[in-house]
C-alpha cells in the first residue's frame, strides 16, 4: 500500500511522534557494532525465556515497551513506518490521542504475549513495532472497511497500481499472517526470516477488540460527515 483516500480532521501528532522515535532509535542502532547491537537486544528487549521466568516484573514491562522501538534492519523499519504512516493518522483522528495510545501500546503488549505463548523458551529477542502497528491495522479495518487503498501489485517483472477496499487489503494481510504463522509452528526460528507472525496476529485481533470498545464508549462523528469527507478527498485526488 502507498496511499488511501481517507481524510483527517486533525493533525496526527502522535503518529508522527511515534515514527520519529522509531527512526531515532534505529539511527542509534546504526552506531553500534553487530556484537554491541546483539547484546543491546538481549539486555533491553523481550526475550521469551526471560519473560516466562519473570512474567509480571517491572523489567518485563520495560523490555516490552523498549522492544516496540527496536528494528532489525532497513526493510524492517521502512515497512513498519510505511504502514504506521498510512493507517495511523486516520485511526488517531477517530479514536483521539488517548484512545490511539491505548490501542497502540496495548496491542503491542498483546502481540508480545501471543508470541511468547507460542514459544516461551525461545532465547531470540522479539523486536519491532509490528505488533503494535498490527493493532492499528485492525483498528483501521473496523473503522474504515470500505475506504479505497492504493497499492502496487507485483506481477513477475512488472507491477501494476491498483485500488482495493481496505477490508480486502488488510484482510489479505491478516490471512497471510495466519498462513505463515501456522506454517511456522515447530519450525526453526529462521523460518520466514525470523518473523514473529503470532505477534502480528495477536496485535491485529487486539486492535479490533480495543477499537470496538473505544468506539462504543466515545461518541463518533456522524456517518454523513465521514462519508462527505471521503468524497471531498476523493474529488481532490481525481
Short mmCIF file of C-alpha atoms in Angstrom, two decimals:
data_model
loop_
_atom_site.label_atom_id
_atom_site.label_comp_id
_atom_site.label_asym_id
_atom_site.label_seq_id
_atom_site.Cartn_x
_atom_site.Cartn_y
_atom_site.Cartn_z
CA UNK A 1 0.00 0.00 0.00
CA UNK A 2 1.16 3.52 -0.81
CA UNK A 3 -1.86 5.73 -0.07
CA UNK A 4 -5.51 5.78 0.97
CA UNK A 5 -8.45 8.04 0.13
CA UNK A 6 -9.12 8.95 3.73
CA UNK A 7 -9.14 12.49 5.19
CA UNK A 8 -8.35 13.50 8.76
CA UNK A 9 -9.88 16.28 10.80
CA UNK A 10 -6.83 16.87 12.97
CA UNK A 11 -3.06 16.79 12.57
CA UNK A 12 -1.89 13.26 13.61
CA UNK A 13 0.81 14.41 16.01
CA UNK A 14 1.12 11.12 17.90
CA UNK A 15 1.53 9.09 14.72
CA UNK A 16 4.40 11.33 13.64
CA UNK A 17 5.95 11.32 17.12
CA UNK A 18 5.94 7.51 17.17
CA UNK A 19 7.52 7.42 13.72
CA UNK A 20 10.18 9.92 14.84
CA UNK A 21 11.04 7.93 17.97
CA UNK A 22 11.34 4.70 15.98
CA UNK A 23 13.61 6.36 13.43
CA UNK A 24 15.81 7.96 16.10
CA UNK A 25 16.20 4.64 17.92
CA UNK A 26 17.11 2.95 14.64
CA UNK A 27 19.73 5.63 13.91
CA UNK A 28 21.15 4.93 17.36
CA UNK A 29 21.29 1.22 16.47
CA UNK A 30 23.33 2.07 13.38
CA UNK A 31 26.09 3.49 15.58
CA UNK A 32 26.69 0.08 17.19
CA UNK A 33 28.74 -2.84 16.03
CA UNK A 34 26.95 -6.11 15.34
CA UNK A 35 28.02 -7.60 18.67
CA UNK A 36 27.01 -4.46 20.57
CA UNK A 37 23.61 -4.44 18.88
CA UNK A 38 23.03 -8.10 19.65
CA UNK A 39 23.87 -7.51 23.31
CA UNK A 40 21.59 -4.46 23.40
CA UNK A 41 18.68 -6.52 22.08
CA UNK A 42 19.36 -9.24 24.64
CA UNK A 43 19.56 -6.77 27.53
CA UNK A 44 16.84 -4.28 26.63
CA UNK A 45 14.19 -6.11 24.61
CA UNK A 46 11.85 -9.05 25.12
CA UNK A 47 13.49 -12.47 25.32
CA UNK A 48 10.65 -15.02 25.66
CA UNK A 49 12.55 -17.27 28.05
CA UNK A 50 13.21 -14.33 30.38
CA UNK A 51 9.60 -13.17 30.18
CA UNK A 52 8.35 -16.65 31.03
CA UNK A 53 10.54 -16.69 34.13
CA UNK A 54 9.55 -13.16 35.25
CA UNK A 55 6.11 -12.66 33.80
CA UNK A 56 4.88 -9.73 35.89
CA UNK A 57 8.15 -7.99 36.72
CA UNK A 58 8.97 -4.34 36.05
CA UNK A 59 11.82 -5.46 33.80
CA UNK A 60 9.42 -7.44 31.61
CA UNK A 61 7.20 -4.37 31.30
CA UNK A 62 10.12 -2.13 30.34
CA UNK A 63 11.55 -4.72 27.93
CA UNK A 64 8.19 -4.94 26.17
CA UNK A 65 7.95 -1.18 25.72
CA UNK A 66 11.54 -0.90 24.52
CA UNK A 67 11.08 -3.79 22.09
CA UNK A 68 8.41 -1.80 20.26
CA UNK A 69 11.03 0.75 19.19
CA UNK A 70 13.86 -1.57 18.08
CA UNK A 71 14.19 -2.81 14.49
CA UNK A 72 16.36 -5.41 12.82
CA UNK A 73 17.22 -3.65 9.57
CA UNK A 74 16.24 -1.12 6.93
CA UNK A 75 13.49 -3.27 5.42
CA UNK A 76 12.05 -3.88 8.89
CA UNK A 77 11.77 -0.24 9.91
CA UNK A 78 10.81 1.12 6.48
CA UNK A 79 7.97 -1.40 6.14
CA UNK A 80 6.68 -0.74 9.65
CA UNK A 81 6.87 3.04 9.37
CA UNK A 82 5.11 2.99 5.99
CA UNK A 83 2.14 1.12 7.48
CA UNK A 84 2.07 3.37 10.54
CA UNK A 85 2.22 6.48 8.35
CA UNK A 86 -0.54 5.30 6.01
CA UNK A 87 -3.01 3.99 8.56
CA UNK A 88 -2.10 5.58 11.89
CA UNK A 89 -3.26 9.10 11.10
CA UNK A 90 -6.88 8.11 10.48
CA UNK A 91 -7.06 5.81 13.49
CA UNK A 92 -5.61 8.53 15.72
CA UNK A 93 -8.08 11.02 14.24
CA UNK A 94 -11.09 8.84 15.06
CA UNK A 95 -10.03 7.47 18.44
CA UNK A 96 -8.37 10.60 19.79
CA UNK A 97 -4.91 10.82 21.31
CA UNK A 98 -5.59 8.83 24.46
CA UNK A 99 -7.56 6.15 22.62
CA UNK A 100 -4.85 5.86 19.98
CA UNK A 101 -2.10 5.42 22.58
CA UNK A 102 -4.16 2.79 24.37
CA UNK A 103 -4.71 0.96 21.10
CA UNK A 104 -1.05 1.15 20.09
CA UNK A 105 0.61 0.05 23.31
CA UNK A 106 -1.98 -2.48 24.48
CA UNK A 107 -1.84 -4.10 21.03
CA UNK A 108 1.94 -4.19 21.37
CA UNK A 109 1.70 -5.92 24.74
CA UNK A 110 -0.86 -8.44 23.47
CA UNK A 111 1.31 -9.09 20.41
CA UNK A 112 4.32 -9.82 22.62
CA UNK A 113 2.26 -12.09 24.87
CA UNK A 114 0.96 -14.03 21.86
CA UNK A 115 4.44 -14.69 20.52
CA UNK A 116 5.84 -15.60 23.93
CA UNK A 117 2.94 -18.00 24.46
CA UNK A 118 3.76 -19.75 21.18
CA UNK A 119 7.45 -20.19 22.03
CA UNK A 120 8.02 -19.48 25.75
CA UNK A 121 11.52 -20.99 25.88
CA UNK A 122 12.99 -19.05 22.96
CA UNK A 123 16.15 -17.05 23.63
CA UNK A 124 15.79 -14.97 20.46
CA UNK A 125 14.85 -11.33 21.15
CA UNK A 126 11.50 -10.07 19.89
CA UNK A 127 11.95 -6.62 18.38
CA UNK A 128 9.94 -4.25 16.24
CA UNK A 129 6.79 -2.17 16.22
CA UNK A 130 4.98 -4.71 14.05
CA UNK A 131 2.67 -5.99 16.77
CA UNK A 132 1.57 -2.51 17.83
CA UNK A 133 1.13 -1.45 14.21
CA UNK A 134 -0.87 -4.62 13.54
CA UNK A 135 -3.25 -3.29 16.19
CA UNK A 136 -3.51 -0.05 14.23
CA UNK A 137 -4.33 -2.07 11.10
CA UNK A 138 -7.05 -3.94 12.99
CA UNK A 139 -8.49 -0.64 14.16
CA UNK A 140 -8.40 0.79 10.65
CA UNK A 141 -10.18 -2.27 9.25
CA UNK A 142 -13.00 -1.88 11.76
CA UNK A 143 -13.31 1.89 11.28
CA UNK A 144 -12.83 2.18 7.52
CA UNK A 145 -13.56 -1.19 5.86
CA UNK A 146 -14.66 0.29 2.52
CA UNK A 147 -12.08 3.06 2.10
CA UNK A 148 -10.03 2.60 -1.06
CA UNK A 149 -6.35 1.79 -0.50
CA UNK A 150 -3.97 2.29 -3.41
CA UNK A 151 -1.07 -0.12 -3.70
CA UNK A 152 1.49 -1.66 -6.02
CA UNK A 153 0.80 -5.26 -7.02
CA UNK A 154 3.94 -7.08 -8.25
CA UNK A 155 3.29 -9.37 -11.23
CA UNK A 156 6.55 -11.06 -12.10
CA UNK A 157 8.91 -8.47 -13.58
CA UNK A 158 6.22 -5.82 -13.84
CA UNK A 159 3.99 -4.10 -11.31
CA UNK A 160 0.55 -2.58 -11.51
CA UNK A 161 -1.13 0.13 -9.44
CA UNK A 162 -4.47 -0.95 -8.01
CA UNK A 163 -7.11 0.41 -5.63
CA UNK A 164 -8.93 -2.03 -3.37
CA UNK A 165 -11.17 -1.59 -0.32
CA UNK A 166 -9.35 -1.68 2.99
CA UNK A 167 -11.16 -4.84 4.07
CA UNK A 168 -9.56 -6.71 1.15
CA UNK A 169 -6.07 -5.24 1.58
CA UNK A 170 -5.91 -5.67 5.34
CA UNK A 171 -7.95 -8.87 5.30
CA UNK A 172 -5.46 -10.44 2.89
CA UNK A 173 -2.60 -9.23 5.08
CA UNK A 174 -4.14 -10.92 8.13
CA UNK A 175 -4.83 -14.16 6.27
CA UNK A 176 -1.20 -14.20 5.15
CA UNK A 177 -0.07 -13.85 8.76
CA UNK A 178 -2.30 -16.76 9.76
CA UNK A 179 -0.98 -18.99 6.98
CA UNK A 180 2.66 -18.18 7.67
CA UNK A 181 2.15 -18.33 11.42
CA UNK A 182 0.68 -21.82 11.50
CA UNK A 183 3.15 -22.99 8.86
CA UNK A 184 5.99 -21.86 11.11
CA UNK A 185 4.84 -23.86 14.14
CA UNK A 186 7.57 -26.26 15.13
CA UNK A 187 9.95 -24.85 12.53
CA UNK A 188 13.30 -23.28 13.19
CA UNK A 189 13.41 -19.63 14.17
CA UNK A 190 14.91 -18.79 10.78
CA UNK A 191 11.70 -19.85 9.04
CA UNK A 192 10.19 -16.88 7.24
CA UNK A 193 13.20 -14.72 8.09
CA UNK A 194 12.53 -14.96 11.83
CA UNK A 195 9.21 -13.11 11.53
CA UNK A 196 7.05 -13.18 14.68
CA UNK A 197 3.82 -13.98 12.87
CA UNK A 198 1.82 -14.65 16.03
CA UNK A 199 2.75 -11.21 17.33
CA UNK A 200 1.12 -9.79 14.19
CA UNK A 201 -1.93 -11.99 14.69
CA UNK A 202 -2.28 -11.11 18.37
CA UNK A 203 -1.78 -7.40 17.75
CA UNK A 204 -4.31 -7.32 14.92
CA UNK A 205 -7.02 -9.06 16.95
CA UNK A 206 -6.29 -6.81 19.92
CA UNK A 207 -6.67 -3.78 17.65
CA UNK A 208 -10.08 -4.96 16.51
CA UNK A 209 -11.30 -5.56 20.05
CA UNK A 210 -9.88 -2.33 21.53
CA UNK A 211 -11.24 -0.21 18.69
CA UNK A 212 -14.68 -1.80 19.07
CA UNK A 213 -14.68 -0.99 22.80
CA UNK A 214 -13.45 2.59 22.37
CA UNK A 215 -15.96 3.40 19.62
CA UNK A 216 -18.74 2.20 21.90
CA UNK A 217 -17.52 4.38 24.76
CA UNK A 218 -16.57 7.53 22.82
CA UNK A 219 -19.07 9.37 20.56
CA UNK A 220 -18.13 9.06 16.87
CA UNK A 221 -18.59 11.62 14.04
CA UNK A 222 -21.93 11.28 12.21
CA UNK A 223 -21.85 8.85 9.30
CA UNK A 224 -22.87 11.61 6.86
CA UNK A 225 -19.92 13.76 7.93
CA UNK A 226 -17.46 10.90 7.45
CA UNK A 227 -18.86 9.96 4.04
CA UNK A 228 -18.85 13.56 2.81
CA UNK A 229 -15.26 13.99 3.91
CA UNK A 230 -14.27 10.88 1.97
CA UNK A 231 -15.98 12.15 -1.19
CA UNK A 232 -14.25 15.52 -0.86
CA UNK A 233 -10.86 13.85 -0.50
CA UNK A 234 -11.54 11.56 -3.46
CA UNK A 235 -12.55 14.55 -5.60
CA UNK A 236 -9.27 16.33 -4.79
CA UNK A 237 -7.28 13.24 -5.82
CA UNK A 238 -9.11 12.69 -9.13
#
